mmCIF file of N, CA and C in Angstrom:
data_model
loop_
_atom_site.group_PDB
_atom_site.id
_atom_site.type_symbol
_atom_site.label_atom_id
_atom_site.label_comp_id
_atom_site.label_asym_id
_atom_site.label_seq_id
_atom_site.Cartn_x
_atom_site.Cartn_y
_atom_site.Cartn_z
ATOM 1 N N UNK A 1 120.878 65.196 163.819
ATOM 2 C CA UNK A 1 120.674 66.103 163.007
ATOM 3 C C UNK A 1 119.198 66.801 163.415
ATOM 4 N N UNK A 2 119.468 68.074 163.641
ATOM 5 C CA UNK A 2 118.746 69.179 163.679
ATOM 6 C C UNK A 2 117.076 68.883 163.089
ATOM 7 N N UNK A 3 116.117 69.400 163.487
ATOM 8 C CA UNK A 3 115.000 69.009 163.171
ATOM 9 C C UNK A 3 114.427 69.945 162.065
ATOM 10 N N UNK A 4 115.124 70.822 161.740
ATOM 11 C CA UNK A 4 114.819 71.682 160.705
ATOM 12 C C UNK A 4 115.774 70.946 159.120
ATOM 13 N N UNK A 5 117.167 70.971 159.306
ATOM 14 C CA UNK A 5 117.560 70.128 158.466
ATOM 15 C C UNK A 5 117.171 68.648 157.672
ATOM 16 N N UNK A 6 116.204 68.010 158.887
ATOM 17 C CA UNK A 6 115.508 66.758 158.406
ATOM 18 C C UNK A 6 114.253 67.025 157.617
ATOM 19 N N UNK A 7 113.628 68.202 157.750
ATOM 20 C CA UNK A 7 112.478 68.658 157.226
ATOM 21 C C UNK A 7 113.085 68.804 155.698
ATOM 22 N N UNK A 8 114.386 69.450 155.579
ATOM 23 C CA UNK A 8 114.773 70.010 154.215
ATOM 24 C C UNK A 8 115.389 68.992 153.364
ATOM 25 N N UNK A 9 115.435 67.896 154.023
ATOM 26 C CA UNK A 9 116.269 66.697 153.547
ATOM 27 C C UNK A 9 115.223 65.741 153.195
ATOM 28 N N UNK A 10 113.791 66.105 153.806
ATOM 29 C CA UNK A 10 112.807 65.268 153.216
ATOM 30 C C UNK A 10 111.760 65.797 152.208
ATOM 31 N N UNK A 11 112.223 67.375 152.130
ATOM 32 C CA UNK A 11 111.264 67.752 151.445
ATOM 33 C C UNK A 11 112.085 67.600 150.000
ATOM 34 N N UNK A 12 113.625 67.694 150.334
ATOM 35 C CA UNK A 12 114.187 67.549 148.779
ATOM 36 C C UNK A 12 114.268 65.798 148.224
ATOM 37 N N UNK A 13 113.751 65.222 148.972
ATOM 38 C CA UNK A 13 113.552 63.522 148.438
ATOM 39 C C UNK A 13 112.060 63.393 148.161
ATOM 40 N N UNK A 14 111.459 64.132 148.748
ATOM 41 C CA UNK A 14 109.909 64.451 147.936
ATOM 42 C C UNK A 14 110.023 65.203 146.751
ATOM 43 N N UNK A 15 110.263 66.092 146.536
ATOM 44 C CA UNK A 15 110.497 66.843 145.107
ATOM 45 C C UNK A 15 111.589 65.974 144.115
ATOM 46 N N UNK A 16 112.483 65.551 144.332
ATOM 47 C CA UNK A 16 113.072 64.396 143.472
ATOM 48 C C UNK A 16 112.163 62.984 143.002
ATOM 49 N N UNK A 17 111.435 62.700 144.147
ATOM 50 C CA UNK A 17 110.835 61.525 143.430
ATOM 51 C C UNK A 17 109.338 61.832 142.755
ATOM 52 N N UNK A 18 108.775 63.308 142.723
ATOM 53 C CA UNK A 18 107.667 63.935 142.240
ATOM 54 C C UNK A 18 108.156 64.284 140.713
ATOM 55 N N UNK A 19 109.814 64.515 140.761
ATOM 56 C CA UNK A 19 110.116 64.773 139.193
ATOM 57 C C UNK A 19 110.586 63.293 138.656
ATOM 58 N N UNK A 20 110.948 62.474 139.376
ATOM 59 C CA UNK A 20 110.918 61.063 138.584
ATOM 60 C C UNK A 20 109.627 60.756 138.421
ATOM 61 N N UNK A 21 108.604 60.947 138.938
ATOM 62 C CA UNK A 21 107.250 60.235 138.550
ATOM 63 C C UNK A 21 106.727 61.171 137.450
ATOM 64 N N UNK A 22 107.208 62.476 137.284
ATOM 65 C CA UNK A 22 106.952 62.905 136.170
ATOM 66 C C UNK A 22 107.779 62.578 134.660
ATOM 67 N N UNK A 23 108.669 62.344 134.852
ATOM 68 C CA UNK A 23 109.627 61.840 134.091
ATOM 69 C C UNK A 23 109.043 60.361 133.688
ATOM 70 N N UNK A 24 108.830 59.358 134.447
ATOM 71 C CA UNK A 24 108.321 58.394 133.728
ATOM 72 C C UNK A 24 106.995 58.590 133.209
ATOM 73 N N UNK A 25 106.154 59.632 133.674
ATOM 74 C CA UNK A 25 104.664 59.461 133.257
ATOM 75 C C UNK A 25 104.818 59.758 131.367
ATOM 76 N N UNK A 26 105.973 61.053 131.241
ATOM 77 C CA UNK A 26 106.162 61.461 129.840
ATOM 78 C C UNK A 26 106.582 60.286 129.319
ATOM 79 N N UNK A 27 107.776 59.508 129.850
ATOM 80 C CA UNK A 27 108.151 58.316 128.868
ATOM 81 C C UNK A 27 106.924 57.572 128.535
ATOM 82 N N UNK A 28 106.220 57.193 129.540
ATOM 83 C CA UNK A 28 105.068 55.792 129.186
ATOM 84 C C UNK A 28 104.380 56.914 127.720
ATOM 85 N N UNK A 29 104.205 58.038 127.986
ATOM 86 C CA UNK A 29 103.078 59.091 127.168
ATOM 87 C C UNK A 29 104.181 59.335 125.574
ATOM 88 N N UNK A 30 104.868 59.260 125.849
ATOM 89 C CA UNK A 30 106.331 59.414 124.498
ATOM 90 C C UNK A 30 106.021 57.348 123.623
ATOM 91 N N UNK A 31 105.863 56.678 124.444
ATOM 92 C CA UNK A 31 105.927 55.321 124.114
ATOM 93 C C UNK A 31 104.817 55.334 123.725
ATOM 94 N N UNK A 32 103.810 55.249 124.268
ATOM 95 C CA UNK A 32 102.414 54.975 123.737
ATOM 96 C C UNK A 32 102.158 55.744 122.077
ATOM 97 N N UNK A 33 102.716 57.007 122.210
ATOM 98 C CA UNK A 33 102.296 57.865 121.125
ATOM 99 C C UNK A 33 103.450 56.981 119.905
ATOM 100 N N UNK A 34 104.482 56.600 120.242
ATOM 101 C CA UNK A 34 105.454 55.938 119.197
ATOM 102 C C UNK A 34 104.600 54.453 119.056
ATOM 103 N N UNK A 35 103.799 53.927 119.477
ATOM 104 C CA UNK A 35 103.162 52.556 119.079
ATOM 105 C C UNK A 35 102.035 52.898 118.310
ATOM 106 N N UNK A 36 101.804 54.080 118.555
ATOM 107 C CA UNK A 36 100.341 54.557 117.660
ATOM 108 C C UNK A 36 100.861 54.831 116.199
ATOM 109 N N UNK A 37 101.941 55.483 116.411
ATOM 110 C CA UNK A 37 102.676 55.648 115.071
ATOM 111 C C UNK A 37 103.011 54.814 113.966
ATOM 112 N N UNK A 38 103.681 54.158 114.835
ATOM 113 C CA UNK A 38 103.976 52.565 114.158
ATOM 114 C C UNK A 38 102.859 51.672 113.761
ATOM 115 N N UNK A 39 102.149 51.682 114.513
ATOM 116 C CA UNK A 39 101.207 50.870 113.882
ATOM 117 C C UNK A 39 100.455 51.587 112.938
ATOM 118 N N UNK A 40 100.217 52.655 112.523
ATOM 119 C CA UNK A 40 99.903 53.900 111.863
ATOM 120 C C UNK A 40 100.557 53.601 110.512
ATOM 121 N N UNK A 41 101.728 53.621 110.995
ATOM 122 C CA UNK A 41 102.948 53.268 109.528
ATOM 123 C C UNK A 41 102.794 51.993 108.630
ATOM 124 N N UNK A 42 102.325 50.746 109.849
ATOM 125 C CA UNK A 42 102.404 49.624 109.161
ATOM 126 C C UNK A 42 101.461 49.419 108.924
ATOM 127 N N UNK A 43 99.749 50.099 108.982
ATOM 128 C CA UNK A 43 98.749 50.370 108.432
ATOM 129 C C UNK A 43 98.563 50.871 107.029
ATOM 130 N N UNK A 44 99.602 51.471 107.014
ATOM 131 C CA UNK A 44 99.588 52.703 105.943
ATOM 132 C C UNK A 44 100.488 51.301 104.744
ATOM 133 N N UNK A 45 101.504 51.016 105.335
ATOM 134 C CA UNK A 45 102.136 50.072 104.296
ATOM 135 C C UNK A 45 101.395 48.923 103.390
ATOM 136 N N UNK A 46 100.556 48.321 104.631
ATOM 137 C CA UNK A 46 99.762 47.521 103.766
ATOM 138 C C UNK A 46 98.613 47.943 102.925
ATOM 139 N N UNK A 47 98.540 49.151 102.879
ATOM 140 C CA UNK A 47 97.365 49.822 101.704
ATOM 141 C C UNK A 47 98.443 50.299 100.381
ATOM 142 N N UNK A 48 100.000 50.170 100.096
ATOM 143 C CA UNK A 48 100.463 50.707 99.356
ATOM 144 C C UNK A 48 101.585 50.100 98.801
ATOM 145 N N UNK A 49 101.590 50.119 97.209
ATOM 146 C CA UNK A 49 102.231 49.321 96.748
ATOM 147 C C UNK A 49 103.868 49.366 96.956
ATOM 148 N N UNK A 50 104.716 48.229 97.082
ATOM 149 C CA UNK A 50 106.267 48.622 97.495
ATOM 150 C C UNK A 50 106.527 49.044 96.342
ATOM 151 N N UNK A 51 107.855 49.579 96.018
ATOM 152 C CA UNK A 51 108.595 49.846 94.707
ATOM 153 C C UNK A 51 110.154 49.767 95.112
ATOM 154 N N UNK A 52 110.679 48.722 94.475
ATOM 155 C CA UNK A 52 111.727 48.333 94.695
ATOM 156 C C UNK A 52 112.735 48.628 93.503
#
């Protein structure tokens, strides 16, 4: 393969890797936010009577 094509492939792989890292970071942030929300819900449930 010529050098220019190899450079293009490496660039594409680096961009793809960067996109995966961004997606993983967003997933972690969303998961953390969901944990906080669930803890708030559970805390609020402990302070309210249950109506059956």
